[in-house]
Amino acid sequence: MRIPLTWLREYAQVPAGATAEDVMTELVKVGFEEEDVHRPLANISGPIVVGQVLTKVAEPQTNGKTINWCSVRVVPEGTEQTLTIDGIDPSGVQGIVCGAHNFVVGDKVVVTLPGSVLPGDFRITPRNTYGHISAGMIASVRELGIGDDHDGILVLSTLGLDPELGTDALALLGLDDEAAEINVTPDRGYAFSIRGVAREYAHATGTPFTDPASLVTVTASTGPGHPVRLADEAPIYGKPGCDRFVARTVRGINPSAPTPTWMSSRLRLAGIRSISLPVDISNYVMVELGAPLHFYDADKLSGEIVVRRAAAGETLATLDGKVRKLDVEDLLITDGSGPIGIAGVMGGASTEVTPGTVNVLIEAAHFEEVSISRSRRRHKLPSEASKRFERGVDWEVADEAAQRAVNLLVELAGGTEDTTATDAGTEPAPVTVFLGSGFASARIGIDFTPEQIVSSLVDLGAVVETVDGGYSVTAPSWRYDLVTPEDLTEEVARLVGYDLIPSTLPTAPPGRGYSRAQQQRRRVVAALADSGLTEILAYPFVSKAANDTFGVAQAGAPRAAIKLANPLSEEFGFLRTSMLPGLIEIAKRNHSRGFNDLALFESGLVFLPSDTLGTASIPPLGAKPPEDVLDALYDGIPYQPLTIGAIFTGKDSPAAPGHTPRPWDWADALDAARLVSDVVGVELVVEQGSHQAFHPGRAAVLSLRNGDVVGHAGELHPKLLAEHNLPARTVAMEINADKVFAAAADVIVAKPISTFPVATQDVALVVPAAVPAQAVLETLREGAGELLEDVTLFDEYQGAGIPEGSKSLAFGLRFRATDRTLTADEASSARLAAVELAGERFGATQR
């Protein structure tokens, strides 16, 4: 919210010398955040004055362009020039070359004299151009930084101005004002107005506040005005989309009346572009009172105005020139011709106020927040009006806002006010909250006196009644957020002063650091990063199709997922049950930008709901729930294991002279999974398996020694890769880190290193092709006994010399004793025992 200081001073006692920084310092005390300072004089400086064109001589040039050689008086007739800057003529008449043609002799214009600086650090000096010394410039709106129009120079009469020559143009155009910008949180929508900010400034400084709404005297109606009917037959959450609609009419306005400079300059500082007088008045009242208005060309309205929900298939041509397909949830303003506006978001083109409009109907309505928010997001139509409506607008101020607009149209556009008016709707019941006498002190840690509590709430605008045990507080109409004792407590603490709240830094108990799981996670993440992978952070929101593909190993298997109640996009409406969709999406985005060689990983939570999700009710606030209630709450929370996923695409390194990079393959995915388990001292069992997201023949199931499956690794399915435009042979892995961490020993004991030599022997076994190599390896480990230090598979062969349906597996065995040097017979005996057990189990024979 941008707050022009001259505007704020009308309703709050801001010292004359206070700057925007001073105002923000005070507002910070009552909970606002500083954003920025907007000071036009930071980019423009004088002497910039009002001048009058005395002569204008058109001079065609050889380049086909025609310039005007002008003499411009910049001081009153009979007055000498007092400025002594180089290039300023003492006579008060400047010779200026001007390329614009939209002015005539006698027009008053803005003259930037030598020595002045325009936005963009454009410095004005006498220049020899087109055969003349041009000592100054006749400025356009864009050159002054007050608009985008650059078709011609600014003629002051078009703004309704006739100032004295030599008048400071910066002050005349409001460029000497400044604005403070603050951040307004969603629960404090009332502060999107000068009215709200002035009240808060008064709270912060303890100075009086003048409510601008109290300065408006609403004209008594002599009868019903334009007919209005509120007919919301499908309210969202049971709340009508519109519960008040005020309509007043002004007739006979001058459609060409200019917007006064004081209004346009204030709107500009508030961040709103000046468009036309009716539109500017609508915006001015919105910023001043916080009540968005909408103006209709009264002559274009057809019959009764009805506020209702959209019907299926209805469309509306909005003011931005687009035809929008309406949703049945959209709240509409309609007349006899159909929809004429999306309530609180944007009006329709059919009833738009145009330069030919002479009769205006003013709408000041109160719309329900959720309806406006949904329509704004659905149609992607953010606006100053919707920003206020979806945060809550004061129900009570609608008639004052309409009357304020009427008064300005009468005063500035020469209109005539209709004595009839419409005020449809039912006033909502006031919200009354009980605040216990000791509640605020217990929550904040300050012993608030009864006087502090009552005075703070009364200053807020609430009605406070002392009752047995505390206070009955009726919130003001502009504070929709005050509905619980906690809300009132926060306001008391805010107005009494955040600086009075005691702060005590907790003392960390000695001997404590990261938990075991935190230490394990940090070690694993560091190890993966050290091995060359890049850590990423993906969104936890995925599509239903992604969960169906990655959430279960077998297609069509039962799968449960958590659907978001209010997703950012229906395309991503579920919480993830796997890490791989996010990794694939980020890999895809990088590939689209030319980054093809990737090794990415992410550690995070996946969400695996059980049969029980949530609870039937929420425990009351202010007291710790019983143990059985807490247990039920925890039981309703989905299982959220820490999961680590990785994806590899392209090659493992850049190409270089003498170096051929190697494409990533399934072994790299397995290595990443093994690294996770190795870092925490857990042995991972790898077996060939299947998963619908992985290649049918190049996928591994990752298990613990107890048989508990913890993940999958391998090459992703070719169809999946084609759908996401990823390279063939892209590989990935995913592992449940919580299960791996739980299987780790509390203390990893290092094995002693034997000083005796190792005895190595190889063995090649022929087994049926269907027998997994891992099963044979485990059998050899078991059969060789305690002398076996390690066994590895180093070759697999099928072909000539091997019976059909069989394969040859070659293993390297390492034997070592801790107390002696092994003999060849001891090593051979252990090897034969291992081979014999493999023969018993799988029919293995030596080659």
mmCIF file with all atom_site columns, C-alpha atoms in Angstrom, residues 126-234:
data_model
loop_
_atom_site.group_PDB
_atom_site.id
_atom_site.type_symbol
_atom_site.label_atom_id
_atom_site.label_alt_id
_atom_site.label_comp_id
_atom_site.label_asym_id
_atom_site.label_entity_id
_atom_site.label_seq_id
_atom_site.pdbx_PDB_ins_code
_atom_site.Cartn_x
_atom_site.Cartn_y
_atom_site.Cartn_z
_atom_site.occupancy
_atom_site.B_iso_or_equiv
_atom_site.pdbx_formal_charge
_atom_site.auth_seq_id
_atom_site.auth_comp_id
_atom_site.auth_asym_id
_atom_site.auth_atom_id
_atom_site.pdbx_PDB_model_num
ATOM 1   C CA . PRO A 1 126 ? 21.394  25.463  -23.923 1.00 0.00 ? 126 PRO A CA 1
ATOM 2   C CA . ARG A 1 127 ? 21.929  23.585  -27.187 1.00 0.00 ? 127 ARG A CA 1
ATOM 3   C CA . ASN A 1 128 ? 22.646  24.630  -30.751 1.00 0.00 ? 128 ASN A CA 1
ATOM 4   C CA . THR A 1 129 ? 20.040  22.789  -32.773 1.00 0.00 ? 129 THR A CA 1
ATOM 5   C CA . TYR A 1 130 ? 18.343  23.418  -36.134 1.00 0.00 ? 130 TYR A CA 1
ATOM 6   C CA . GLY A 1 131 ? 20.199  26.715  -36.426 1.00 0.00 ? 131 GLY A CA 1
ATOM 7   C CA . HIS A 1 132 ? 19.009  28.117  -33.069 1.00 0.00 ? 132 HIS A CA 1
ATOM 8   C CA . ILE A 1 133 ? 20.236  28.173  -29.480 1.00 0.00 ? 133 ILE A CA 1
ATOM 9   C CA . SER A 1 134 ? 17.444  26.305  -27.674 1.00 0.00 ? 134 SER A CA 1
ATOM 10  C CA . ALA A 1 135 ? 17.629  27.352  -24.017 1.00 0.00 ? 135 ALA A CA 1
ATOM 11  C CA . GLY A 1 136 ? 15.225  24.930  -22.384 1.00 0.00 ? 136 GLY A CA 1
ATOM 12  C CA . MET A 1 137 ? 12.529  22.486  -23.329 1.00 0.00 ? 137 MET A CA 1
ATOM 13  C CA . ILE A 1 138 ? 8.724   22.513  -23.439 1.00 0.00 ? 138 ILE A CA 1
ATOM 14  C CA . ALA A 1 139 ? 7.944   19.241  -21.657 1.00 0.00 ? 139 ALA A CA 1
ATOM 15  C CA . SER A 1 140 ? 5.554   16.391  -22.377 1.00 0.00 ? 140 SER A CA 1
ATOM 16  C CA . VAL A 1 141 ? 3.813   14.237  -19.775 1.00 0.00 ? 141 VAL A CA 1
ATOM 17  C CA . ARG A 1 142 ? 6.275   11.390  -20.229 1.00 0.00 ? 142 ARG A CA 1
ATOM 18  C CA . GLU A 1 143 ? 9.305   13.654  -20.026 1.00 0.00 ? 143 GLU A CA 1
ATOM 19  C CA . LEU A 1 144 ? 8.038   14.881  -16.655 1.00 0.00 ? 144 LEU A CA 1
ATOM 20  C CA . GLY A 1 145 ? 7.549   11.303  -15.462 1.00 0.00 ? 145 GLY A CA 1
ATOM 21  C CA . ILE A 1 146 ? 3.842   11.712  -14.750 1.00 0.00 ? 146 ILE A CA 1
ATOM 22  C CA . GLY A 1 147 ? 2.406   9.561   -17.544 1.00 0.00 ? 147 GLY A CA 1
ATOM 23  C CA . ASP A 1 148 ? 3.072   7.686   -20.773 1.00 0.00 ? 148 ASP A CA 1
ATOM 24  C CA . ASP A 1 149 ? 1.736   10.238  -23.291 1.00 0.00 ? 149 ASP A CA 1
ATOM 25  C CA . HIS A 1 150 ? 4.495   11.453  -25.577 1.00 0.00 ? 150 HIS A CA 1
ATOM 26  C CA . ASP A 1 151 ? 2.443   12.476  -28.627 1.00 0.00 ? 151 ASP A CA 1
ATOM 27  C CA . GLY A 1 152 ? 2.745   16.125  -27.732 1.00 0.00 ? 152 GLY A CA 1
ATOM 28  C CA . ILE A 1 153 ? 3.670   18.585  -25.016 1.00 0.00 ? 153 ILE A CA 1
ATOM 29  C CA . LEU A 1 154 ? 1.567   19.154  -21.889 1.00 0.00 ? 154 LEU A CA 1
ATOM 30  C CA . VAL A 1 155 ? -0.838  22.072  -22.358 1.00 0.00 ? 155 VAL A CA 1
ATOM 31  C CA . LEU A 1 156 ? -1.985  23.084  -18.865 1.00 0.00 ? 156 LEU A CA 1
ATOM 32  C CA . SER A 1 157 ? -5.445  24.165  -19.960 1.00 0.00 ? 157 SER A CA 1
ATOM 33  C CA . THR A 1 158 ? -6.233  20.492  -20.738 1.00 0.00 ? 158 THR A CA 1
ATOM 34  C CA . LEU A 1 159 ? -5.860  19.873  -17.004 1.00 0.00 ? 159 LEU A CA 1
ATOM 35  C CA . GLY A 1 160 ? -8.159  22.774  -16.178 1.00 0.00 ? 160 GLY A CA 1
ATOM 36  C CA . LEU A 1 161 ? -5.202  24.876  -14.972 1.00 0.00 ? 161 LEU A CA 1
ATOM 37  C CA . ASP A 1 162 ? -4.509  28.569  -15.568 1.00 0.00 ? 162 ASP A CA 1
ATOM 38  C CA . PRO A 1 163 ? -1.595  29.328  -13.223 1.00 0.00 ? 163 PRO A CA 1
ATOM 39  C CA . GLU A 1 164 ? 0.517   32.485  -13.057 1.00 0.00 ? 164 GLU A CA 1
ATOM 40  C CA . LEU A 1 165 ? 3.625   32.525  -15.231 1.00 0.00 ? 165 LEU A CA 1
ATOM 41  C CA . GLY A 1 166 ? 6.751   31.459  -13.392 1.00 0.00 ? 166 GLY A CA 1
ATOM 42  C CA . THR A 1 167 ? 4.813   29.196  -10.989 1.00 0.00 ? 167 THR A CA 1
ATOM 43  C CA . ASP A 1 168 ? 6.831   26.212  -9.810  1.00 0.00 ? 168 ASP A CA 1
ATOM 44  C CA . ALA A 1 169 ? 5.491   23.414  -12.035 1.00 0.00 ? 169 ALA A CA 1
ATOM 45  C CA . LEU A 1 170 ? 6.753   20.675  -9.724  1.00 0.00 ? 170 LEU A CA 1
ATOM 46  C CA . ALA A 1 171 ? 4.469   21.836  -6.929  1.00 0.00 ? 171 ALA A CA 1
ATOM 47  C CA . LEU A 1 172 ? 1.661   22.586  -9.378  1.00 0.00 ? 172 LEU A CA 1
ATOM 48  C CA . LEU A 1 173 ? 1.705   18.995  -10.676 1.00 0.00 ? 173 LEU A CA 1
ATOM 49  C CA . GLY A 1 174 ? 2.100   17.434  -7.227  1.00 0.00 ? 174 GLY A CA 1
ATOM 50  C CA . LEU A 1 175 ? 5.633   16.253  -7.861  1.00 0.00 ? 175 LEU A CA 1
ATOM 51  C CA . ASP A 1 176 ? 6.784   17.683  -4.542  1.00 0.00 ? 176 ASP A CA 1
ATOM 52  C CA . ASP A 1 177 ? 4.764   15.069  -2.640  1.00 0.00 ? 177 ASP A CA 1
ATOM 53  C CA . GLU A 1 178 ? 6.129   11.699  -1.508  1.00 0.00 ? 178 GLU A CA 1
ATOM 54  C CA . ALA A 1 179 ? 4.670   8.330   -0.555  1.00 0.00 ? 179 ALA A CA 1
ATOM 55  C CA . ALA A 1 180 ? 5.540   5.667   1.985   1.00 0.00 ? 180 ALA A CA 1
ATOM 56  C CA . GLU A 1 181 ? 4.912   2.067   0.920   1.00 0.00 ? 181 GLU A CA 1
ATOM 57  C CA . ILE A 1 182 ? 4.118   -0.606  3.488   1.00 0.00 ? 182 ILE A CA 1
ATOM 58  C CA . ASN A 1 183 ? 3.378   -4.308  3.271   1.00 0.00 ? 183 ASN A CA 1
ATOM 59  C CA . VAL A 1 184 ? -0.175  -5.182  4.309   1.00 0.00 ? 184 VAL A CA 1
ATOM 60  C CA . THR A 1 185 ? -0.754  -8.734  5.556   1.00 0.00 ? 185 THR A CA 1
ATOM 61  C CA . PRO A 1 186 ? -3.856  -10.587 4.264   1.00 0.00 ? 186 PRO A CA 1
ATOM 62  C CA . ASP A 1 187 ? -5.711  -10.321 7.588   1.00 0.00 ? 187 ASP A CA 1
ATOM 63  C CA . ARG A 1 188 ? -5.529  -6.516  7.639   1.00 0.00 ? 188 ARG A CA 1
ATOM 64  C CA . GLY A 1 189 ? -7.304  -5.547  4.428   1.00 0.00 ? 189 GLY A CA 1
ATOM 65  C CA . TYR A 1 190 ? -8.633  -2.362  6.047   1.00 0.00 ? 190 TYR A CA 1
ATOM 66  C CA . ALA A 1 191 ? -5.100  -0.961  5.748   1.00 0.00 ? 191 ALA A CA 1
ATOM 67  C CA . PHE A 1 192 ? -5.429  -0.891  1.938   1.00 0.00 ? 192 PHE A CA 1
ATOM 68  C CA . SER A 1 193 ? -6.868  2.592   2.379   1.00 0.00 ? 193 SER A CA 1
ATOM 69  C CA . ILE A 1 194 ? -5.852  6.028   3.583   1.00 0.00 ? 194 ILE A CA 1
ATOM 70  C CA . ARG A 1 195 ? -8.641  5.671   6.132   1.00 0.00 ? 195 ARG A CA 1
ATOM 71  C CA . GLY A 1 196 ? -7.124  2.518   7.607   1.00 0.00 ? 196 GLY A CA 1
ATOM 72  C CA . VAL A 1 197 ? -3.521  3.726   7.549   1.00 0.00 ? 197 VAL A CA 1
ATOM 73  C CA . ALA A 1 198 ? -4.441  7.061   9.123   1.00 0.00 ? 198 ALA A CA 1
ATOM 74  C CA . ARG A 1 199 ? -6.149  5.193   11.956  1.00 0.00 ? 199 ARG A CA 1
ATOM 75  C CA . GLU A 1 200 ? -3.067  3.025   12.462  1.00 0.00 ? 200 GLU A CA 1
ATOM 76  C CA . TYR A 1 201 ? -0.784  6.075   12.403  1.00 0.00 ? 201 TYR A CA 1
ATOM 77  C CA . ALA A 1 202 ? -2.935  7.578   15.143  1.00 0.00 ? 202 ALA A CA 1
ATOM 78  C CA . HIS A 1 203 ? -2.576  4.350   17.156  1.00 0.00 ? 203 HIS A CA 1
ATOM 79  C CA . ALA A 1 204 ? 1.203   4.446   16.762  1.00 0.00 ? 204 ALA A CA 1
ATOM 80  C CA . THR A 1 205 ? 1.637   8.109   17.695  1.00 0.00 ? 205 THR A CA 1
ATOM 81  C CA . GLY A 1 206 ? -1.226  8.642   20.139  1.00 0.00 ? 206 GLY A CA 1
ATOM 82  C CA . THR A 1 207 ? -2.519  11.540  18.050  1.00 0.00 ? 207 THR A CA 1
ATOM 83  C CA . PRO A 1 208 ? -6.135  12.219  16.971  1.00 0.00 ? 208 PRO A CA 1
ATOM 84  C CA . PHE A 1 209 ? -7.609  10.583  13.908  1.00 0.00 ? 209 PHE A CA 1
ATOM 85  C CA . THR A 1 210 ? -10.304 11.944  11.621  1.00 0.00 ? 210 THR A CA 1
ATOM 86  C CA . ASP A 1 211 ? -12.359 9.266   9.915   1.00 0.00 ? 211 ASP A CA 1
ATOM 87  C CA . PRO A 1 212 ? -12.892 10.408  6.309   1.00 0.00 ? 212 PRO A CA 1
ATOM 88  C CA . ALA A 1 213 ? -16.186 8.492   6.265   1.00 0.00 ? 213 ALA A CA 1
ATOM 89  C CA . SER A 1 214 ? -17.456 10.686  9.099   1.00 0.00 ? 214 SER A CA 1
ATOM 90  C CA . LEU A 1 215 ? -16.946 13.776  6.924   1.00 0.00 ? 215 LEU A CA 1
ATOM 91  C CA . VAL A 1 216 ? -19.416 12.517  4.319   1.00 0.00 ? 216 VAL A CA 1
ATOM 92  C CA . THR A 1 217 ? -23.062 13.450  4.810   1.00 0.00 ? 217 THR A CA 1
ATOM 93  C CA . VAL A 1 218 ? -25.237 10.939  2.986   1.00 0.00 ? 218 VAL A CA 1
ATOM 94  C CA . THR A 1 219 ? -28.109 12.600  1.163   1.00 0.00 ? 219 THR A CA 1
ATOM 95  C CA . ALA A 1 220 ? -31.443 11.333  2.401   1.00 0.00 ? 220 ALA A CA 1
ATOM 96  C CA . SER A 1 221 ? -33.224 9.383   -0.312  1.00 0.00 ? 221 SER A CA 1
ATOM 97  C CA . THR A 1 222 ? -36.631 10.570  -1.469  1.00 0.00 ? 222 THR A CA 1
ATOM 98  C CA . GLY A 1 223 ? -37.477 7.138   -2.857  1.00 0.00 ? 223 GLY A CA 1
ATOM 99  C CA . PRO A 1 224 ? -36.093 3.965   -4.406  1.00 0.00 ? 224 PRO A CA 1
ATOM 100 C CA . GLY A 1 225 ? -33.441 4.410   -7.065  1.00 0.00 ? 225 GLY A CA 1
ATOM 101 C CA . HIS A 1 226 ? -32.432 1.959   -9.758  1.00 0.00 ? 226 HIS A CA 1
ATOM 102 C CA . PRO A 1 227 ? -34.001 -1.444  -8.911  1.00 0.00 ? 227 PRO A CA 1
ATOM 103 C CA . VAL A 1 228 ? -31.535 -3.975  -7.483  1.00 0.00 ? 228 VAL A CA 1
ATOM 104 C CA . ARG A 1 229 ? -32.172 -7.585  -6.422  1.00 0.00 ? 229 ARG A CA 1
ATOM 105 C CA . LEU A 1 230 ? -29.759 -9.891  -4.570  1.00 0.00 ? 230 LEU A CA 1
ATOM 106 C CA . ALA A 1 231 ? -30.434 -13.442 -5.756  1.00 0.00 ? 231 ALA A CA 1
ATOM 107 C CA . ASP A 1 232 ? -27.535 -15.719 -4.855  1.00 0.00 ? 232 ASP A CA 1
ATOM 108 C CA . GLU A 1 233 ? -29.115 -19.181 -4.964  1.00 0.00 ? 233 GLU A CA 1
ATOM 109 C CA . ALA A 1 234 ? -25.810 -21.086 -4.647  1.00 0.00 ? 234 ALA A CA 1
#
